[in-house]
Coordinates of C-alpha atoms in Angstrom, one line a residue:
X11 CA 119.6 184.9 157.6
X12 CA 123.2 184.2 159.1
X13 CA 123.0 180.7 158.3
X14 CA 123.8 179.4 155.0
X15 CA 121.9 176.0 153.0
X16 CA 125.1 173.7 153.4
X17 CA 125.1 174.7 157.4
X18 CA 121.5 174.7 157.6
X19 CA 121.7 171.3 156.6
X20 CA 123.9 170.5 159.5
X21 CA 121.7 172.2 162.2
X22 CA 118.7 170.0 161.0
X23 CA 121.3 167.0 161.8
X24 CA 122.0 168.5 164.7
X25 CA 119.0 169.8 166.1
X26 CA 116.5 167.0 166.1
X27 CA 119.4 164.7 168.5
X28 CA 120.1 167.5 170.5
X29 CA 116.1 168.2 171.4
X30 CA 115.9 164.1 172.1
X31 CA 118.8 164.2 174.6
X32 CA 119.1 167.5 176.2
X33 CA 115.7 168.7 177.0
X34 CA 113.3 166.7 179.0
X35 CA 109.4 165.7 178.6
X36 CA 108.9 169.0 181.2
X37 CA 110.6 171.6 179.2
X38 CA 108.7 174.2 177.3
X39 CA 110.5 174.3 173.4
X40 CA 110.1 177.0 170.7
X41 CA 111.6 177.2 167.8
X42 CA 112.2 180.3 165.9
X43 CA 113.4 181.8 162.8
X44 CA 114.2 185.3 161.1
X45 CA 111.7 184.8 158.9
X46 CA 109.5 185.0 161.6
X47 CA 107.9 180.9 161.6
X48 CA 107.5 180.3 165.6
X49 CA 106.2 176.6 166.7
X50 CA 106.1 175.8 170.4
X51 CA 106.3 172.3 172.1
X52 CA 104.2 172.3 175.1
X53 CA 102.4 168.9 175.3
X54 CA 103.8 165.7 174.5
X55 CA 102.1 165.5 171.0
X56 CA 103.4 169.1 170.1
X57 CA 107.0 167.5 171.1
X58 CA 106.5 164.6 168.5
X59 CA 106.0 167.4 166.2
X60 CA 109.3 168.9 166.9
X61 CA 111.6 166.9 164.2
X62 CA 108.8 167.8 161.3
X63 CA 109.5 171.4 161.9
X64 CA 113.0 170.7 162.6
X65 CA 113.0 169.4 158.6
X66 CA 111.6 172.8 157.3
X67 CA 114.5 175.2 158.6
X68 CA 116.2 176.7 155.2
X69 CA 119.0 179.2 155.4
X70 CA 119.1 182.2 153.9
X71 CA 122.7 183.2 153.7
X72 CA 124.1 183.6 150.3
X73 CA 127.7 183.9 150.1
X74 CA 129.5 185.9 147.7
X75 CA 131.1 184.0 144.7
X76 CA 133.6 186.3 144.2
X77 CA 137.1 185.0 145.8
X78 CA 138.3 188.6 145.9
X79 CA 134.6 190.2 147.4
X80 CA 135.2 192.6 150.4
X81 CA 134.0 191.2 153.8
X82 CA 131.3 192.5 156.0
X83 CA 133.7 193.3 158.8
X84 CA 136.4 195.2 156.6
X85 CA 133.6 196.7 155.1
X86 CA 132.3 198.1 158.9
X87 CA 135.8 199.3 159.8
X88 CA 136.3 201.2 156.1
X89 CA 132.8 202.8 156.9
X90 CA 133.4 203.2 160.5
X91 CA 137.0 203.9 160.7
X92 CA 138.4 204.0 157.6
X93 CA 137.5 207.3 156.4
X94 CA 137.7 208.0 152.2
X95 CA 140.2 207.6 150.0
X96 CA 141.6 209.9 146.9
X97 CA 140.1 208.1 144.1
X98 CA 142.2 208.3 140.8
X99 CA 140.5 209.7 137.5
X100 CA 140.7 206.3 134.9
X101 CA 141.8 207.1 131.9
X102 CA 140.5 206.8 127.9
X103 CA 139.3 202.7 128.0
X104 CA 139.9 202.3 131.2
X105 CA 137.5 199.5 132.4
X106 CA 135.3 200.3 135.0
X107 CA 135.9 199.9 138.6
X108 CA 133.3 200.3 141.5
X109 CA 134.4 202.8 144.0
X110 CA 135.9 200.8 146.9
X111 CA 134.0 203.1 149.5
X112 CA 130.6 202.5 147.7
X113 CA 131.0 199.0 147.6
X114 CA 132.0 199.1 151.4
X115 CA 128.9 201.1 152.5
X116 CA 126.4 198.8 149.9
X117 CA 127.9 195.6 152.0
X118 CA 127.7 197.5 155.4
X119 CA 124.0 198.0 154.7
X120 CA 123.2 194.5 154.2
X121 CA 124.8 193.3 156.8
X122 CA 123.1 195.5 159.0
X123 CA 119.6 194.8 157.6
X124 CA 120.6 191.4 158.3
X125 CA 121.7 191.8 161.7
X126 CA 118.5 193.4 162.7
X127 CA 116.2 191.0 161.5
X128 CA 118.1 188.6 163.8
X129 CA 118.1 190.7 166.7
X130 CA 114.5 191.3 166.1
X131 CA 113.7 187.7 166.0
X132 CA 116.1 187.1 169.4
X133 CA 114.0 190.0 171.2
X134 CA 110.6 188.4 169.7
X135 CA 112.4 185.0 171.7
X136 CA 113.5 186.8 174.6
X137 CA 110.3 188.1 175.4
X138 CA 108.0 184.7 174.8
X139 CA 110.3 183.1 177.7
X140 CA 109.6 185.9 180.1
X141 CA 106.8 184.7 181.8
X142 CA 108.2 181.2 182.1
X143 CA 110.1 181.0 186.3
X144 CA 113.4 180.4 186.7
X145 CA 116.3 180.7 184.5
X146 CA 115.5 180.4 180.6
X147 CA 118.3 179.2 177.8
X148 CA 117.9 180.6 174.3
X149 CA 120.2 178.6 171.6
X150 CA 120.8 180.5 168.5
X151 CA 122.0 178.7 165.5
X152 CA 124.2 181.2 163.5
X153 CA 127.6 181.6 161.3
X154 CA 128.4 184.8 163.4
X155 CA 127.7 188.7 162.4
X156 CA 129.5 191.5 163.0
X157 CA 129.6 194.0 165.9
X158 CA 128.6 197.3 164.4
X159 CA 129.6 200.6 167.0
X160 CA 126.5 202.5 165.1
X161 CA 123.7 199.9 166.1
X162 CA 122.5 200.3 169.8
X163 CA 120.2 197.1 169.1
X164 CA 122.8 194.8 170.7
X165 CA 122.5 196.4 174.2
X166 CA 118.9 196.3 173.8
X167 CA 118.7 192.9 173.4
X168 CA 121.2 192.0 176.4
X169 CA 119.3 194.3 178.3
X170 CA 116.3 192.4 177.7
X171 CA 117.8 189.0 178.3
X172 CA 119.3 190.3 181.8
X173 CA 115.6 191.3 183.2
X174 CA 114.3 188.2 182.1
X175 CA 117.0 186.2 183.2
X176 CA 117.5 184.1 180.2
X177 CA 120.5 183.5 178.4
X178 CA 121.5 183.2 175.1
X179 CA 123.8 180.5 173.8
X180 CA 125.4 181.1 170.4
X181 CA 126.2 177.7 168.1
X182 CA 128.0 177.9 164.9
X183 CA 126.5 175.0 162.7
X184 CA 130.0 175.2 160.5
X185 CA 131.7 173.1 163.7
X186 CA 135.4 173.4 163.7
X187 CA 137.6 174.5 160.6
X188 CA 141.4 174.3 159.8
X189 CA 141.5 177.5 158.2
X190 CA 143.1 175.2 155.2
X191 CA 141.9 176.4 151.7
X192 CA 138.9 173.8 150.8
X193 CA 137.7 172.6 147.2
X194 CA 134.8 175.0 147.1
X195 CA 137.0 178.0 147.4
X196 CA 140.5 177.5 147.5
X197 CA 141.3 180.6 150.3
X198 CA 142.4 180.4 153.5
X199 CA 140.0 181.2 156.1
X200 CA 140.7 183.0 159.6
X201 CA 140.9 180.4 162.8
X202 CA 137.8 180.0 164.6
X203 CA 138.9 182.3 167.5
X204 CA 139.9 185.3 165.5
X205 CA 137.0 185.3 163.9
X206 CA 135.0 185.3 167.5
X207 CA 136.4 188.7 167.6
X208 CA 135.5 190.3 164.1
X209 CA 133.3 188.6 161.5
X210 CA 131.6 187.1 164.8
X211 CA 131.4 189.8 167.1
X212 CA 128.5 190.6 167.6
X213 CA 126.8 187.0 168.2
X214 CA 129.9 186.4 170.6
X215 CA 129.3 190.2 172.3
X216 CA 125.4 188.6 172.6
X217 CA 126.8 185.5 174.0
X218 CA 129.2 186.4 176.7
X219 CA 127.3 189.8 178.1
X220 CA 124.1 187.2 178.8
X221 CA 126.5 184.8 180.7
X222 CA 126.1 182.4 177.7
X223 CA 129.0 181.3 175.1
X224 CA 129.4 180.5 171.5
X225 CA 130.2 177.2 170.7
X226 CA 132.7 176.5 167.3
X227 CA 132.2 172.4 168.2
X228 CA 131.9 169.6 165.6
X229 CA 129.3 168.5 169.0
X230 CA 126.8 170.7 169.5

């Protein structure tokens, strides 16, 4: 749910070299979604499966069409920290104009709903590696979320990952960007790093309290 079809289609390009390479005939795989499809690589024929399922990963992430559409994380601090604003009576045939605080607290809504169904699906992750000895490495594929002050579900999660000794590893499928406007929508975007520390926040917050990192790489 924080990855969208163009990006999904670079983690299947991705993920099928990156399971050849960097994991060995001994390691234990799983791969999980939000949507809650699980498939784990024990056995040398359940490996050889691996690309198959690799094939079948969608995302689920629509992006607003709308150039001028209020982001999730200005949306979090006008809910959190922005307080209300004196709205203006419109007059006779005025058109009409959504309340900026509703629409704030609509996206703030989705984007937690979203954000929990990903840290549910981490935790569900989390706790199918705790058995295994040793130190365990969870890769999560994602475009980044916020960090929301009202959700205690982050700390939960880290929490977990700290008694079970694994560590989670945060890649963003999108690789590296310029922050140049591109064809499909002509706006500037925020540099990689700034965005580490407010649309991606929360990911990066899971990232760095497990001992883990988020990579922005073109090379996963």
């Amino acid at each position: 749910v924080h990855i969208s079809a163009p990006a999904a289609q670079t983690v299947r390009q991705q993920l099928v070299p990156f399971l050849e390479t960097q994991t060995s005939s001994s390691d234990s795989v799983t791969i999980r979604t939000t949507s809650g499809m699980a498939f784990a690589a024990r056995t040398p024929f359940e490996r050889d499966q691996l690309p198959r399922v690799v094939s079948c990963l969608r995302g689920a992430l629509v992006r607003s069409p709308f150039r001028d559409q209020m982001g999730e994380f200005d949306a979090m601090r006008r809910v959190e920290y922005g307080g209300r604003e004196e709205q203006s009576t419109p007059g006779p045939g005025a058109s009409f104009s959504a309340s900026p605080d509703l629409v704030a607290e609509e996206l703030y809504a989705v984007a937690k709903r979203r954000i929990r169904q990903t840290l549910s699906a981490l935790s569900l992750a989390i706790d199918a590696v705790a058995a295994a000895p040793g130190r365990k490495a969870i890769v999560m594929y994602s475009e980044g979320f916020i960090k929301s002050p009202s959700m205690p579900e982050y700390d939960r999660v880290v929490e977990r990952a700290r008694q079970v000794n694994a560590t989670v590893y945060v890649i963003d499928p999108r690789g590296l960007e310029s922050g140049l406007p591109t064809a499909a929508d002509g706006q500037l975007k925020p540099s990689p790093l700034l965005m580490l520390d407010t649309s991606g926040a929360g990911s990066s917050y899971l990232a760095a309290s497990t001992g883990g990192r988020v990579s922005i790489s073109n090379d996963a």
